[in-house]
Amino acid sequence: MQNLLQDYIPQEAIPHVLKLLEHDNLTVKVKNERKTRHGDYKQLPNKKHQITINANLNEYRFLITLIHEIAHFEAFRTYGKFIKPHGLEWKHSFQHLMLPFLNPNVFPNSLLPLLANHFKNPKASSDTDVKLALALKQFDAPNNKTYIFQVPLGQDFKLYNGKIFKKGNKRVKRYECIELKTGKLYLFNPNAEVELLS
């Protein structure tokens, strides 16, 4: 397991993560990028448990995602299967598991205040925390993607699935965008990553 993780998470985090993964019936797999999620957790039909994480995540986002999924496993073990996926039991597990990593030996000082704020009440995805998502993006490999909130009003953009939209006005938190082919209105989170079209 150490060989698998050493290329994906900060070196200082490895010993503690390995302790969290000391379960005979828990496996971690690194997968090719999935556009709709960074990782997932599930109980397999043979009663074993599996965590998968996308290989393309930077080391800080990978660690956060891994602990997020381990929290699902721990919440399942502690509270059973009849809990909400991102309910109070999971939130408490995630906060408890993440606390030892929230230090400057693991995360850069620039991320620590944002992480501390995020973990007061963690959400189903760190991507819904716009400030944290933007701060984490600076550690990604360069790409041609832009966040929706950075797209100029009226600008056309493309999603990973090829659909083309025009950015509209902001509602309370999300942006109205029109799909050009169908004329349908969609709402986008501010930090959805898109490709600008000239």
PDB file of C-alpha atoms in Angstrom:
ATOM      1  CA  MET A   1       0.000   0.000   0.000  1.00  0.00           C
ATOM      2  CA  GLN A   2       2.848   2.395   0.800  1.00  0.00           C
ATOM      3  CA  ASN A   3       4.241   1.988  -2.721  1.00  0.00           C
ATOM      4  CA  LEU A   4       0.827   2.810  -4.157  1.00  0.00           C
ATOM      5  CA  LEU A   5       0.354   5.955  -2.065  1.00  0.00           C
ATOM      6  CA  GLN A   6       3.838   7.473  -2.070  1.00  0.00           C
ATOM      7  CA  ASP A   7       3.360   8.998  -5.530  1.00  0.00           C
ATOM      8  CA  TYR A   8      -0.022  10.521  -4.690  1.00  0.00           C
ATOM      9  CA  ILE A   9      -0.003  12.107  -1.221  1.00  0.00           C
ATOM     10  CA  PRO A  10       2.431  14.279   0.764  1.00  0.00           C
ATOM     11  CA  GLN A  11       5.252  12.135   2.203  1.00  0.00           C
ATOM     12  CA  GLU A  12       4.580  13.324   5.768  1.00  0.00           C
ATOM     13  CA  ALA A  13       1.010  11.985   5.571  1.00  0.00           C
ATOM     14  CA  ILE A  14       1.913   8.420   4.536  1.00  0.00           C
ATOM     15  CA  PRO A  15       2.522   6.821   7.996  1.00  0.00           C
ATOM     16  CA  HIS A  16      -0.786   8.065   9.422  1.00  0.00           C
ATOM     17  CA  VAL A  17      -2.739   7.150   6.272  1.00  0.00           C
ATOM     18  CA  LEU A  18      -1.293   3.623   6.357  1.00  0.00           C
ATOM     19  CA  LYS A  19      -2.574   3.232   9.938  1.00  0.00           C
ATOM     20  CA  LEU A  20      -6.051   4.301   8.817  1.00  0.00           C
ATOM     21  CA  LEU A  21      -5.960   1.674   6.068  1.00  0.00           C
ATOM     22  CA  GLU A  22      -4.953  -1.247   8.339  1.00  0.00           C
ATOM     23  CA  HIS A  23      -8.085  -3.277   7.625  1.00  0.00           C
ATOM     24  CA  ASP A  24      -8.039  -6.689   5.963  1.00  0.00           C
ATOM     25  CA  ASN A  25     -11.313  -6.020   4.201  1.00  0.00           C
ATOM     26  CA  LEU A  26     -10.501  -2.537   2.816  1.00  0.00           C
ATOM     27  CA  THR A  27      -8.718  -1.897  -0.486  1.00  0.00           C
ATOM     28  CA  VAL A  28      -7.736   1.318  -2.250  1.00  0.00           C
ATOM     29  CA  LYS A  29      -7.514   1.547  -6.033  1.00  0.00           C
ATOM     30  CA  VAL A  30      -6.251   4.453  -8.102  1.00  0.00           C
ATOM     31  CA  LYS A  31      -8.350   5.001 -11.240  1.00  0.00           C
ATOM     32  CA  ASN A  32      -8.147   7.013 -14.424  1.00  0.00           C
ATOM     33  CA  GLU A  33      -9.893  10.391 -14.233  1.00  0.00           C
ATOM     34  CA  ARG A  34     -13.667  10.324 -13.836  1.00  0.00           C
ATOM     35  CA  LYS A  35     -15.315  13.631 -14.660  1.00  0.00           C
ATOM     36  CA  THR A  36     -18.154  13.352 -12.156  1.00  0.00           C
ATOM     37  CA  ARG A  37     -16.191  12.455  -9.012  1.00  0.00           C
ATOM     38  CA  HIS A  38     -12.752  12.542  -7.413  1.00  0.00           C
ATOM     39  CA  GLY A  39     -13.262   9.250  -5.577  1.00  0.00           C
ATOM     40  CA  ASP A  40     -15.807   6.858  -4.128  1.00  0.00           C
ATOM     41  CA  TYR A  41     -16.393   4.248  -1.445  1.00  0.00           C
ATOM     42  CA  LYS A  42     -18.554   1.137  -1.615  1.00  0.00           C
ATOM     43  CA  GLN A  43     -19.166  -2.122   0.153  1.00  0.00           C
ATOM     44  CA  LEU A  44     -18.658  -4.965  -2.298  1.00  0.00           C
ATOM     45  CA  PRO A  45     -20.995  -8.003  -2.548  1.00  0.00           C
ATOM     46  CA  ASN A  46     -18.364 -10.140  -0.732  1.00  0.00           C
ATOM     47  CA  LYS A  47     -18.640  -7.763   2.286  1.00  0.00           C
ATOM     48  CA  LYS A  48     -15.220  -6.261   1.594  1.00  0.00           C
ATOM     49  CA  HIS A  49     -14.886  -2.489   1.151  1.00  0.00           C
ATOM     50  CA  GLN A  50     -13.294  -0.571  -1.709  1.00  0.00           C
ATOM     51  CA  ILE A  51     -12.127   3.019  -2.104  1.00  0.00           C
ATOM     52  CA  THR A  52     -11.227   4.408  -5.514  1.00  0.00           C
ATOM     53  CA  ILE A  53      -9.445   7.729  -6.125  1.00  0.00           C
ATOM     54  CA  ASN A  54      -8.694   9.508  -9.400  1.00  0.00           C
ATOM     55  CA  ALA A  55      -5.013   9.379 -10.374  1.00  0.00           C
ATOM     56  CA  ASN A  56      -4.990  12.918 -11.814  1.00  0.00           C
ATOM     57  CA  LEU A  57      -5.536  14.756  -8.500  1.00  0.00           C
ATOM     58  CA  ASN A  58      -2.758  16.872  -7.009  1.00  0.00           C
ATOM     59  CA  GLU A  59      -1.315  15.464  -3.764  1.00  0.00           C
ATOM     60  CA  TYR A  60      -3.390  17.713  -1.476  1.00  0.00           C
ATOM     61  CA  ARG A  61      -6.706  17.067  -3.221  1.00  0.00           C
ATOM     62  CA  PHE A  62      -5.835  13.340  -3.367  1.00  0.00           C
ATOM     63  CA  LEU A  63      -5.247  13.253   0.404  1.00  0.00           C
ATOM     64  CA  ILE A  64      -8.482  15.142   1.162  1.00  0.00           C
ATOM     65  CA  THR A  65     -10.425  12.819  -1.147  1.00  0.00           C
ATOM     66  CA  LEU A  66      -8.835   9.696   0.354  1.00  0.00           C
ATOM     67  CA  ILE A  67      -9.691  10.785   3.909  1.00  0.00           C
ATOM     68  CA  HIS A  68     -13.221  11.711   2.707  1.00  0.00           C
ATOM     69  CA  GLU A  69     -13.683   8.131   1.463  1.00  0.00           C
ATOM     70  CA  ILE A  70     -12.074   6.540   4.544  1.00  0.00           C
ATOM     71  CA  ALA A  71     -14.620   8.559   6.572  1.00  0.00           C
ATOM     72  CA  HIS A  72     -17.422   6.806   4.648  1.00  0.00           C
ATOM     73  CA  PHE A  73     -15.885   3.441   5.581  1.00  0.00           C
ATOM     74  CA  GLU A  74     -15.482   4.432   9.255  1.00  0.00           C
ATOM     75  CA  ALA A  75     -19.015   5.857   9.459  1.00  0.00           C
ATOM     76  CA  PHE A  76     -20.375   2.634   7.948  1.00  0.00           C
ATOM     77  CA  ARG A  77     -18.404   0.520  10.460  1.00  0.00           C
ATOM     78  CA  THR A  78     -19.419   2.650  13.434  1.00  0.00           C
ATOM     79  CA  TYR A  79     -23.045   3.553  12.646  1.00  0.00           C
ATOM     80  CA  GLY A  80     -24.209   0.933  10.118  1.00  0.00           C
ATOM     81  CA  LYS A  81     -25.554   1.221   6.603  1.00  0.00           C
ATOM     82  CA  PHE A  82     -28.737   3.173   7.361  1.00  0.00           C
ATOM     83  CA  ILE A  83     -27.105   6.607   7.618  1.00  0.00           C
ATOM     84  CA  LYS A  84     -27.144   9.460   5.130  1.00  0.00           C
ATOM     85  CA  PRO A  85     -24.073   9.355   2.853  1.00  0.00           C
ATOM     86  CA  HIS A  86     -22.920  12.836   3.912  1.00  0.00           C
ATOM     87  CA  GLY A  87     -24.899  13.162   7.125  1.00  0.00           C
ATOM     88  CA  LEU A  88     -23.747  13.987  10.640  1.00  0.00           C
ATOM     89  CA  GLU A  89     -22.082  10.607  11.201  1.00  0.00           C
ATOM     90  CA  TRP A  90     -19.914  11.027   8.114  1.00  0.00           C
ATOM     91  CA  LYS A  91     -19.154  14.682   8.920  1.00  0.00           C
ATOM     92  CA  HIS A  92     -17.943  13.762  12.420  1.00  0.00           C
ATOM     93  CA  SER A  93     -15.856  10.879  11.059  1.00  0.00           C
ATOM     94  CA  PHE A  94     -14.322  13.119   8.379  1.00  0.00           C
ATOM     95  CA  GLN A  95     -13.499  15.895  10.863  1.00  0.00           C
ATOM     96  CA  HIS A  96     -11.957  13.427  13.327  1.00  0.00           C
ATOM     97  CA  LEU A  97      -9.872  11.651  10.658  1.00  0.00           C
ATOM     98  CA  MET A  98      -8.696  14.868   8.993  1.00  0.00           C
ATOM     99  CA  LEU A  99      -7.583  16.695  12.141  1.00  0.00           C
ATOM    100  CA  PRO A 100      -4.086  15.086  12.426  1.00  0.00           C
ATOM    101  CA  PHE A 101      -3.296  16.143   8.832  1.00  0.00           C
ATOM    102  CA  LEU A 102      -4.164  19.827   9.298  1.00  0.00           C
ATOM    103  CA  ASN A 103      -0.634  21.015   9.996  1.00  0.00           C
ATOM    104  CA  PRO A 104       2.171  22.720   8.016  1.00  0.00           C
ATOM    105  CA  ASN A 105       4.130  19.460   7.705  1.00  0.00           C
ATOM    106  CA  VAL A 106       1.400  18.110   5.427  1.00  0.00           C
ATOM    107  CA  PHE A 107      -0.357  21.117   3.843  1.00  0.00           C
ATOM    108  CA  PRO A 108       1.096  24.454   2.700  1.00  0.00           C
ATOM    109  CA  ASN A 109       0.388  27.368   5.057  1.00  0.00           C
ATOM    110  CA  SER A 110      -1.734  29.005   2.350  1.00  0.00           C
ATOM    111  CA  LEU A 111      -4.237  26.115   2.482  1.00  0.00           C
ATOM    112  CA  LEU A 112      -4.475  25.630   6.261  1.00  0.00           C
ATOM    113  CA  PRO A 113      -6.913  28.486   7.091  1.00  0.00           C
ATOM    114  CA  LEU A 114      -9.178  27.451   4.190  1.00  0.00           C
ATOM    115  CA  LEU A 115      -9.097  23.816   5.303  1.00  0.00           C
ATOM    116  CA  ALA A 116      -9.799  24.771   8.932  1.00  0.00           C
ATOM    117  CA  ASN A 117     -12.837  26.742   7.785  1.00  0.00           C
ATOM    118  CA  HIS A 118     -14.024  23.964   5.453  1.00  0.00           C
ATOM    119  CA  PHE A 119     -13.829  21.315   8.188  1.00  0.00           C
ATOM    120  CA  LYS A 120     -16.066  23.247  10.558  1.00  0.00           C
ATOM    121  CA  ASN A 121     -18.881  21.754   8.461  1.00  0.00           C
ATOM    122  CA  PRO A 122     -17.498  19.606   5.609  1.00  0.00           C
ATOM    123  CA  LYS A 123     -19.609  19.262   2.477  1.00  0.00           C
ATOM    124  CA  ALA A 124     -20.146  16.286   0.193  1.00  0.00           C
ATOM    125  CA  SER A 125     -17.487  17.709  -2.116  1.00  0.00           C
ATOM    126  CA  SER A 126     -14.626  20.105  -1.419  1.00  0.00           C
ATOM    127  CA  ASP A 127     -15.416  21.507  -4.879  1.00  0.00           C
ATOM    128  CA  THR A 128     -18.526  23.225  -3.489  1.00  0.00           C
ATOM    129  CA  ASP A 129     -16.227  25.330  -1.290  1.00  0.00           C
ATOM    130  CA  VAL A 130     -15.218  27.874  -3.939  1.00  0.00           C
ATOM    131  CA  LYS A 131     -12.300  29.418  -2.022  1.00  0.00           C
ATOM    132  CA  LEU A 132     -10.807  26.035  -1.137  1.00  0.00           C
ATOM    133  CA  ALA A 133     -11.318  24.645  -4.658  1.00  0.00           C
ATOM    134  CA  LEU A 134      -9.589  27.656  -6.200  1.00  0.00           C
ATOM    135  CA  ALA A 135      -6.690  27.410  -3.725  1.00  0.00           C
ATOM    136  CA  LEU A 136      -6.285  23.676  -4.438  1.00  0.00           C
ATOM    137  CA  LYS A 137      -6.350  24.296  -8.203  1.00  0.00           C
ATOM    138  CA  GLN A 138      -3.061  26.211  -8.011  1.00  0.00           C
ATOM    139  CA  PHE A 139      -1.343  22.873  -7.248  1.00  0.00           C
ATOM    140  CA  ASP A 140      -2.838  21.137 -10.310  1.00  0.00           C
ATOM    141  CA  ALA A 141      -0.860  20.459 -13.454  1.00  0.00           C
ATOM    142  CA  PRO A 142      -1.529  23.259 -15.978  1.00  0.00           C
ATOM    143  CA  ASN A 143      -4.612  22.740 -18.130  1.00  0.00           C
ATOM    144  CA  ASN A 144      -6.826  24.806 -20.414  1.00  0.00           C
ATOM    145  CA  LYS A 145      -9.765  24.819 -18.009  1.00  0.00           C
ATOM    146  CA  THR A 146     -11.353  27.887 -16.415  1.00  0.00           C
ATOM    147  CA  TYR A 147     -13.814  28.185 -13.551  1.00  0.00           C
ATOM    148  CA  ILE A 148     -17.316  29.396 -14.422  1.00  0.00           C
ATOM    149  CA  PHE A 149     -16.994  32.415 -12.116  1.00  0.00           C
ATOM    150  CA  GLN A 150     -13.980  33.527 -14.210  1.00  0.00           C
ATOM    151  CA  VAL A 151     -15.883  33.293 -17.519  1.00  0.00           C
ATOM    152  CA  PRO A 152     -17.050  36.697 -18.834  1.00  0.00           C
ATOM    153  CA  LEU A 153     -20.809  37.291 -19.032  1.00  0.00           C
ATOM    154  CA  GLY A 154     -22.147  36.214 -22.439  1.00  0.00           C
ATOM    155  CA  GLN A 155     -19.062  34.099 -23.242  1.00  0.00           C
ATOM    156  CA  ASP A 156     -19.494  30.649 -24.811  1.00  0.00           C
ATOM    157  CA  PHE A 157     -17.837  27.679 -23.154  1.00  0.00           C
ATOM    158  CA  LYS A 158     -17.672  23.919 -23.548  1.00  0.00           C
ATOM    159  CA  LEU A 159     -18.057  21.114 -21.012  1.00  0.00           C
ATOM    160  CA  TYR A 160     -16.052  17.878 -20.931  1.00  0.00           C
ATOM    161  CA  ASN A 161     -18.990  16.144 -22.672  1.00  0.00           C
ATOM    162  CA  GLY A 162     -18.841  18.517 -25.654  1.00  0.00           C
ATOM    163  CA  LYS A 163     -21.997  20.507 -24.842  1.00  0.00           C
ATOM    164  CA  ILE A 164     -21.698  24.254 -25.489  1.00  0.00           C
ATOM    165  CA  PHE A 165     -23.230  26.923 -23.234  1.00  0.00           C
ATOM    166  CA  LYS A 166     -23.428  30.692 -22.940  1.00  0.00           C
ATOM    167  CA  LYS A 167     -22.817  32.163 -19.494  1.00  0.00           C
ATOM    168  CA  GLY A 168     -25.623  34.249 -18.036  1.00  0.00           C
ATOM    169  CA  ASN A 169     -26.313  36.088 -14.800  1.00  0.00           C
ATOM    170  CA  LYS A 170     -25.505  34.919 -11.303  1.00  0.00           C
ATOM    171  CA  ARG A 171     -28.340  33.886  -9.033  1.00  0.00           C
ATOM    172  CA  VAL A 172     -27.653  33.663  -5.307  1.00  0.00           C
ATOM    173  CA  LYS A 173     -24.789  31.182  -5.587  1.00  0.00           C
ATOM    174  CA  ARG A 174     -24.913  29.647  -9.064  1.00  0.00           C
ATOM    175  CA  TYR A 175     -24.735  30.939 -12.628  1.00  0.00           C
ATOM    176  CA  GLU A 176     -27.487  30.661 -15.221  1.00  0.00           C
ATOM    177  CA  CYS A 177     -26.124  29.206 -18.460  1.00  0.00           C
ATOM    178  CA  ILE A 178     -28.003  28.432 -21.669  1.00  0.00           C
ATOM    179  CA  GLU A 179     -27.176  25.307 -23.638  1.00  0.00           C
ATOM    180  CA  LEU A 180     -26.865  26.636 -27.187  1.00  0.00           C
ATOM    181  CA  LYS A 181     -28.162  23.513 -28.961  1.00  0.00           C
ATOM    182  CA  THR A 182     -31.384  23.130 -26.940  1.00  0.00           C
ATOM    183  CA  GLY A 183     -31.948  26.590 -25.427  1.00  0.00           C
ATOM    184  CA  LYS A 184     -32.370  24.963 -21.996  1.00  0.00           C
ATOM    185  CA  LEU A 185     -31.308  26.846 -18.873  1.00  0.00           C
ATOM    186  CA  TYR A 186     -28.855  25.168 -16.491  1.00  0.00           C
ATOM    187  CA  LEU A 187     -27.398  26.336 -13.179  1.00  0.00           C
ATOM    188  CA  PHE A 188     -23.636  25.953 -12.680  1.00  0.00           C
ATOM    189  CA  ASN A 189     -21.609  26.023  -9.473  1.00  0.00           C
ATOM    190  CA  PRO A 190     -19.093  28.896  -9.585  1.00  0.00           C
ATOM    191  CA  ASN A 191     -16.129  26.523  -9.623  1.00  0.00           C
ATOM    192  CA  ALA A 192     -17.269  24.144 -12.346  1.00  0.00           C
ATOM    193  CA  GLU A 193     -14.316  23.768 -14.714  1.00  0.00           C
ATOM    194  CA  VAL A 194     -15.028  24.545 -18.368  1.00  0.00           C
ATOM    195  CA  GLU A 195     -13.171  25.276 -21.588  1.00  0.00           C
ATOM    196  CA  LEU A 196     -13.519  28.773 -23.019  1.00  0.00           C
ATOM    197  CA  LEU A 197     -14.476  29.128 -26.680  1.00  0.00           C
ATOM    198  CA  SER A 198     -13.272  32.101 -28.679  1.00  0.00           C
TER     199      SER A 198
END
